Amino acid sequence: MKNVVVVGSQWGDEGKGKIVDWLSSQADIVVRFQGGHNAGHTIVIDKKIFKLRLLPSGIVRKGKISILGNGVVIDPWALLNEIEEIKKQGVEVNTENFMISESASLILPFHQEMDEIREAAAGKGKIGTTRRGIGPCYEDKVGRRSIRVMDLRSEVNLDNRLENVLSHHNTIRKGLNKMIFEKDKLKKELLKIAPNILKYVQPVWIKLDQFINDRKKILFEGAQGILLDVDHGTYPYVTSSNTVPATAATGSGLGPNKINYVLGITKAYTTRVGSGPFPTELNDEIGENLGRRGKEFGTVTARKRRCGWFDGVLVKQTIKISGINGIALTKLDVLDELKEIKMCVGYELYGEKINYLPAVSEDQFNIKPIYRSFTGWKSKTKGIRNLKDLPDNAKKYIHALEDFIEAKISSISTSPERDDTILVEDPFSN
């Protein structure tokens, strides 16, 4: 029995949805442990496309239990809408296959508005937030004033908690000449939807302990990527939660000794959504080609992703920080038409060579990539399911990438389809 954490080793959008769905055929439980409905996962099953924002990817598979852990922030209205949307696609969501931690914090309308106000006022200093209220909700959580799922059980308790959080937000809103929120109106709206949320609520940490004792296989599904981690990412151009795999323990109520394998999802090139440093970004026809072939648009926001060469320095760094055991390499087929492919193997900063991403934001914007070039394979890899069938130059690129980042490539994805995957090492059985 093994429990596996899946995380993105770059800035997110690495193709976690497909890999999680592929692994969920072996898992019994799939858990989201951080983030909110700002992180989308696209899953393709028998040419049917599922676009998930908050629901764990396991929800589309029969016989699996999907869980939102305490580390997730939940917009209750967005969650209920997503449940209805996926039900229309023939997916069952019920109290047997879906659970919500009673300790998860709720994203409320004033969180989203505050997100929009701040981003609009930031000008050139925009972070690139999705404006869904994720950051302000996490702020309230850390400030010990958030409304949690369990607060919906008692009108008296909800009233007290709303009094506390609104005293903070309405003071700020008055200073910004914004309309204040009425406690009674918001309480009424929350109590109206409370039964639809509470029916899924469980003490998740107890359930996970039971699943461990029953020797169930648990798959922990991370959102965003390591480079968006609030501590270890390109701060301040990051998300508002920890995205590193260690968060799977704190964000679900499971001990870290119960995590057996960390799988890092890694794109064969690099992309980023929103603002922030991007050393290998390509503002040319090659970058446009990568975006076009890779269909690089956000699942949640439809924003165009910035594209660039594979940054081995960054991925090696995230592997060290995260304790990644193996890499699932995705979107190899997007590189099929290129005559030359480059990999970043070092940086130059103010005339000096360095082998890591510095913590200072100004330095991150000023570093220049040092590249190693590879001859492209100029042939189709899409749909290949056996390592020996890959073109020789593709194998050379993969082996060079593996050697540089100092981590084993455990699988290679050659298309969005679930079965178009080359398995080198099984995270659940290794």
GROMACS .gro file of C-alpha atoms in nm, residues 6-19 34 37-42 51-53 128 130 221-228 243 264-275 278 290-291 294-307 328-332 334 413:
model
   71
    6VAL     CA    1   0.109   1.471  -0.711
    7VAL     CA    2   0.244   1.825  -0.745
    8GLY     CA    3   0.343   2.054  -1.030
    9SER     CA    4   0.718   2.117  -1.045
   10GLN     CA    5   0.688   2.445  -1.240
   11TRP     CA    6   0.431   2.730  -1.233
   12GLY     CA    7   0.128   2.503  -1.265
   13ASP     CA    8  -0.056   2.398  -1.582
   14GLU     CA    9   0.179   2.100  -1.623
   15GLY     CA   10  -0.100   1.854  -1.703
   16LYS     CA   11  -0.175   1.731  -1.350
   17GLY     CA   12  -0.538   1.657  -1.434
   18LYS     CA   13  -0.454   1.383  -1.682
   19ILE     CA   14  -0.184   1.228  -1.461
   34GLN     CA   15  -0.471   2.334  -0.084
   37HIS     CA   16  -1.132   2.723  -0.757
   38ASN     CA   17  -0.849   2.923  -0.917
   39ALA     CA   18  -0.670   2.604  -1.023
   40GLY     CA   19  -0.827   2.418  -1.312
   41HIS     CA   20  -0.767   2.060  -1.424
   42THR     CA   21  -0.873   1.934  -1.765
   51LYS     CA   22  -1.300   2.087  -1.677
   52LEU     CA   23  -1.265   2.080  -1.299
   53ARG     CA   24  -1.190   2.379  -1.080
  128GLY     CA   25  -0.175   3.816  -1.189
  130THR     CA   26  -0.741   3.506  -1.090
  221GLU     CA   27  -0.375   1.617  -0.569
  222GLY     CA   28  -0.191   1.948  -0.556
  223ALA     CA   29  -0.307   2.267  -0.722
  224GLN     CA   30  -0.088   2.525  -0.902
  225GLY     CA   31   0.287   2.449  -0.898
  226ILE     CA   32   0.585   2.464  -0.662
  227LEU     CA   33   0.707   2.792  -0.813
  228LEU     CA   34   0.382   2.952  -0.696
  243THR     CA   35   0.192   2.422  -0.280
  264GLY     CA   36   0.633   1.592  -0.981
  265ILE     CA   37   0.441   1.674  -1.298
  266THR     CA   38   0.678   1.849  -1.536
  267LYS     CA   39   0.607   1.994  -1.879
  268ALA     CA   40   0.869   1.931  -2.151
  269TYR     CA   41   0.886   2.309  -2.193
  270THR     CA   42   0.784   2.588  -1.953
  271THR     CA   43   0.469   2.798  -1.922
  272ARG     CA   44   0.341   3.061  -1.686
  273VAL     CA   45   0.009   3.244  -1.645
  274GLY     CA   46  -0.002   3.601  -1.517
  275SER     CA   47   0.275   3.832  -1.407
  278PHE     CA   48   1.016   3.393  -1.637
  290LEU     CA   49   0.447   2.622  -2.839
  291GLY     CA   50   0.135   2.798  -2.714
  294GLY     CA   51   0.010   2.301  -2.665
  295LYS     CA   52  -0.328   2.481  -2.648
  296GLU     CA   53  -0.186   2.693  -2.369
  297PHE     CA   54  -0.491   2.864  -2.228
  298GLY     CA   55  -0.597   2.849  -1.862
  299THR     CA   56  -0.872   2.599  -1.773
  300VAL     CA   57  -1.033   2.841  -1.526
  301THR     CA   58  -0.961   3.184  -1.674
  302ALA     CA   59  -0.893   3.104  -2.044
  303ARG     CA   60  -0.594   3.337  -2.012
  304LYS     CA   61  -0.315   3.283  -2.263
  305ARG     CA   62  -0.009   3.122  -2.107
  306ARG     CA   63   0.341   3.256  -2.156
  307CYS     CA   64   0.570   2.992  -2.310
  328ALA     CA   65   0.592   1.263  -1.500
  329LEU     CA   66   0.702   1.441  -1.817
  330THR     CA   67   0.408   1.588  -2.011
  331LYS     CA   68   0.342   1.742  -2.353
  332LEU     CA   69   0.648   1.595  -2.519
  334VAL     CA   70   0.429   1.969  -2.853
  413SER     CA   71   0.272   1.177  -2.156
   0.00000   0.00000   0.00000
